mmCIF file of C-alpha atoms in Angstrom:
data_model
loop_
_atom_site.group_PDB
_atom_site.id
_atom_site.type_symbol
_atom_site.label_atom_id
_atom_site.label_comp_id
_atom_site.label_asym_id
_atom_site.label_seq_id
_atom_site.Cartn_x
_atom_site.Cartn_y
_atom_site.Cartn_z
ATOM 1 C CA MET A 1 -0.052 0.025 -0.008
ATOM 2 C CA THR A 2 1.248 3.451 -0.521
ATOM 3 C CA LYS A 3 1.692 6.352 2.123
ATOM 4 C CA SER A 4 -1.898 7.640 1.003
ATOM 5 C CA GLN A 5 -3.801 4.377 0.858
ATOM 6 C CA ILE A 6 -2.370 3.886 4.254
ATOM 7 C CA LEU A 7 -3.500 7.181 5.816
ATOM 8 C CA PHE A 8 -6.706 6.883 3.886
ATOM 9 C CA SER A 9 -7.111 3.623 5.865
ATOM 10 C CA ILE A 10 -6.599 5.051 9.047
ATOM 11 C CA ILE A 11 -9.212 7.862 8.486
ATOM 12 C CA ILE A 12 -11.878 5.461 7.380
ATOM 13 C CA MET A 13 -11.327 3.435 10.751
ATOM 14 C CA ALA A 14 -11.291 6.224 12.953
ATOM 15 C CA VAL A 15 -14.444 7.499 11.470
ATOM 16 C CA CYS A 16 -16.065 4.326 11.729
ATOM 17 C CA THR A 17 -15.070 3.817 15.582
ATOM 18 C CA LEU A 18 -16.205 7.256 16.162
ATOM 19 C CA ILE A 19 -19.160 6.276 14.603
ATOM 20 C CA THR A 20 -19.872 3.244 16.560
ATOM 21 C CA ARG A 21 -19.006 4.939 19.625
ATOM 22 C CA LEU A 22 -21.474 8.007 19.326
ATOM 23 C CA LEU A 23 -24.262 6.372 17.413
ATOM 24 C CA PRO A 24 -25.810 4.720 20.694
ATOM 25 C CA PHE A 25 -25.750 8.101 22.351
ATOM 26 C CA LEU A 26 -27.602 9.928 19.344
ATOM 27 C CA ILE A 27 -29.892 7.127 19.156
ATOM 28 C CA PHE A 28 -31.070 7.135 23.103
ATOM 29 C CA PRO A 29 -30.186 10.593 24.719
ATOM 30 C CA GLU A 30 -29.678 10.526 28.370
ATOM 31 C CA HIS A 31 -33.183 12.264 29.017
ATOM 32 C CA ARG A 32 -35.147 9.637 27.054
ATOM 33 C CA LYS A 33 -36.588 6.255 28.436
ATOM 34 C CA THR A 34 -34.376 3.241 26.873
ATOM 35 C CA PRO A 35 -36.602 0.861 25.136
ATOM 36 C CA PRO A 36 -37.528 -2.021 26.498
ATOM 37 C CA LEU A 37 -35.939 -4.223 23.777
ATOM 38 C CA VAL A 38 -32.386 -3.089 24.321
ATOM 39 C CA THR A 39 -32.726 -3.209 28.141
ATOM 40 C CA TYR A 40 -33.589 -7.039 27.248
ATOM 41 C CA LEU A 41 -30.885 -7.425 25.151
ATOM 42 C CA GLY A 42 -28.373 -5.668 27.442
ATOM 43 C CA ALA A 43 -29.542 -8.681 30.073
ATOM 44 C CA VAL A 44 -29.046 -11.511 27.574
ATOM 45 C CA LEU A 45 -26.585 -10.526 25.279
ATOM 46 C CA PRO A 46 -23.503 -11.431 27.808
ATOM 47 C CA TYR A 47 -24.502 -14.940 28.301
ATOM 48 C CA ALA A 48 -25.223 -15.398 24.988
ATOM 49 C CA ILE A 49 -21.608 -13.782 23.922
ATOM 50 C CA ILE A 50 -20.201 -16.673 26.835
ATOM 51 C CA GLY A 51 -22.225 -19.328 24.736
ATOM 52 C CA MET A 52 -20.655 -18.411 21.416
ATOM 53 C CA LEU A 53 -17.212 -18.360 23.044
ATOM 54 C CA GLU A 54 -17.741 -21.863 24.137
ATOM 55 C CA VAL A 55 -18.876 -23.400 21.246
ATOM 56 C CA TYR A 56 -16.043 -21.492 19.043
ATOM 57 C CA CYS A 57 -13.350 -23.063 21.623
ATOM 58 C CA PHE A 58 -14.805 -26.544 21.592
ATOM 59 C CA LYS A 59 -15.232 -26.738 18.290
ATOM 60 C CA GLN A 60 -11.675 -28.501 17.435
ATOM 61 C CA VAL A 61 -10.516 -30.048 20.904
ATOM 62 C CA SER A 62 -9.948 -33.643 20.420
ATOM 63 C CA PHE A 63 -11.368 -35.738 23.344
ATOM 64 C CA ILE A 64 -10.006 -38.993 22.164
ATOM 65 C CA GLN A 65 -6.237 -37.611 21.928
ATOM 66 C CA TYR A 66 -3.883 -36.465 24.645
ATOM 67 C CA PRO A 67 -4.277 -34.367 26.726
ATOM 68 C CA PHE A 68 -7.896 -35.368 26.027
ATOM 69 C CA GLY A 69 -9.595 -31.804 26.194
ATOM 70 C CA ILE A 70 -8.602 -31.650 29.700
ATOM 71 C CA PRO A 71 -6.438 -28.268 29.971
ATOM 72 C CA GLU A 72 -10.191 -26.895 27.904
ATOM 73 C CA MET A 73 -12.420 -28.103 30.565
ATOM 74 C CA ILE A 74 -10.475 -26.843 33.464
ATOM 75 C CA GLY A 75 -10.331 -23.340 31.633
ATOM 76 C CA PHE A 76 -14.548 -23.625 30.816
ATOM 77 C CA LEU A 77 -15.033 -24.470 34.583
ATOM 78 C CA PHE A 78 -12.506 -21.567 35.980
ATOM 79 C CA VAL A 79 -14.649 -19.168 33.545
ATOM 80 C CA ILE A 80 -17.820 -20.625 35.174
ATOM 81 C CA PHE A 81 -16.423 -20.502 38.659
ATOM 82 C CA VAL A 82 -15.530 -16.700 38.455
ATOM 83 C CA HIS A 83 -18.064 -15.626 36.214
ATOM 84 C CA ARG A 84 -20.559 -16.898 39.066
ATOM 85 C CA TRP A 85 -18.286 -15.339 41.827
ATOM 86 C CA LYS A 86 -17.868 -12.098 40.521
ATOM 87 C CA HIS A 87 -20.547 -11.507 37.807
ATOM 88 C CA HIS A 88 -17.907 -9.817 35.634
ATOM 89 C CA LEU A 89 -17.873 -10.273 31.979
ATOM 90 C CA LEU A 90 -14.236 -9.198 30.887
ATOM 91 C CA LEU A 91 -13.011 -10.897 34.492
ATOM 92 C CA SER A 92 -14.495 -14.133 33.286
ATOM 93 C CA ILE A 93 -13.556 -14.090 29.783
ATOM 94 C CA GLY A 94 -9.911 -12.253 30.226
ATOM 95 C CA GLY A 95 -9.160 -14.829 33.522
ATOM 96 C CA GLY A 96 -10.327 -17.981 31.758
ATOM 97 C CA THR A 97 -8.016 -17.001 28.454
ATOM 98 C CA LEU A 98 -5.075 -16.224 30.762
ATOM 99 C CA PHE A 99 -5.984 -19.570 32.799
ATOM 100 C CA TYR A 100 -5.723 -21.398 29.928
ATOM 101 C CA MET A 101 -3.008 -20.041 27.995
ATOM 102 C CA ILE A 102 -1.028 -21.031 31.839
ATOM 103 C CA LEU A 103 -2.052 -24.373 31.378
ATOM 104 C CA ILE A 104 -1.618 -25.414 27.645
ATOM 105 C CA ARG A 105 2.076 -23.685 28.349
ATOM 106 C CA PHE A 106 3.463 -25.069 31.356
ATOM 107 C CA VAL A 107 0.920 -27.655 32.467
ATOM 108 C CA PHE A 108 -0.213 -29.631 29.531
#
């Protein structure tokens, strides 16, 4: 890519990021009540995201070859435990990822 193409790409990415960050505040201003659908989605989407991550993480795990999916299952149980304990999505996902990486690098 040329320098002008790189600059143009950066500008487009910055504008798109700005729009996605600003748009919710424009659609749902502070003085108006949030629609029930948006409130509902805010309540159920974190669990749906965790479910999608589980499916994605387990799709290529072989339970018939060493290590038989043991690090994945331990990491999965860790995520469940942390999420039940702290109810913090970022801590659950980030902590589970870090714990899983430690398991596969140093234990298995």
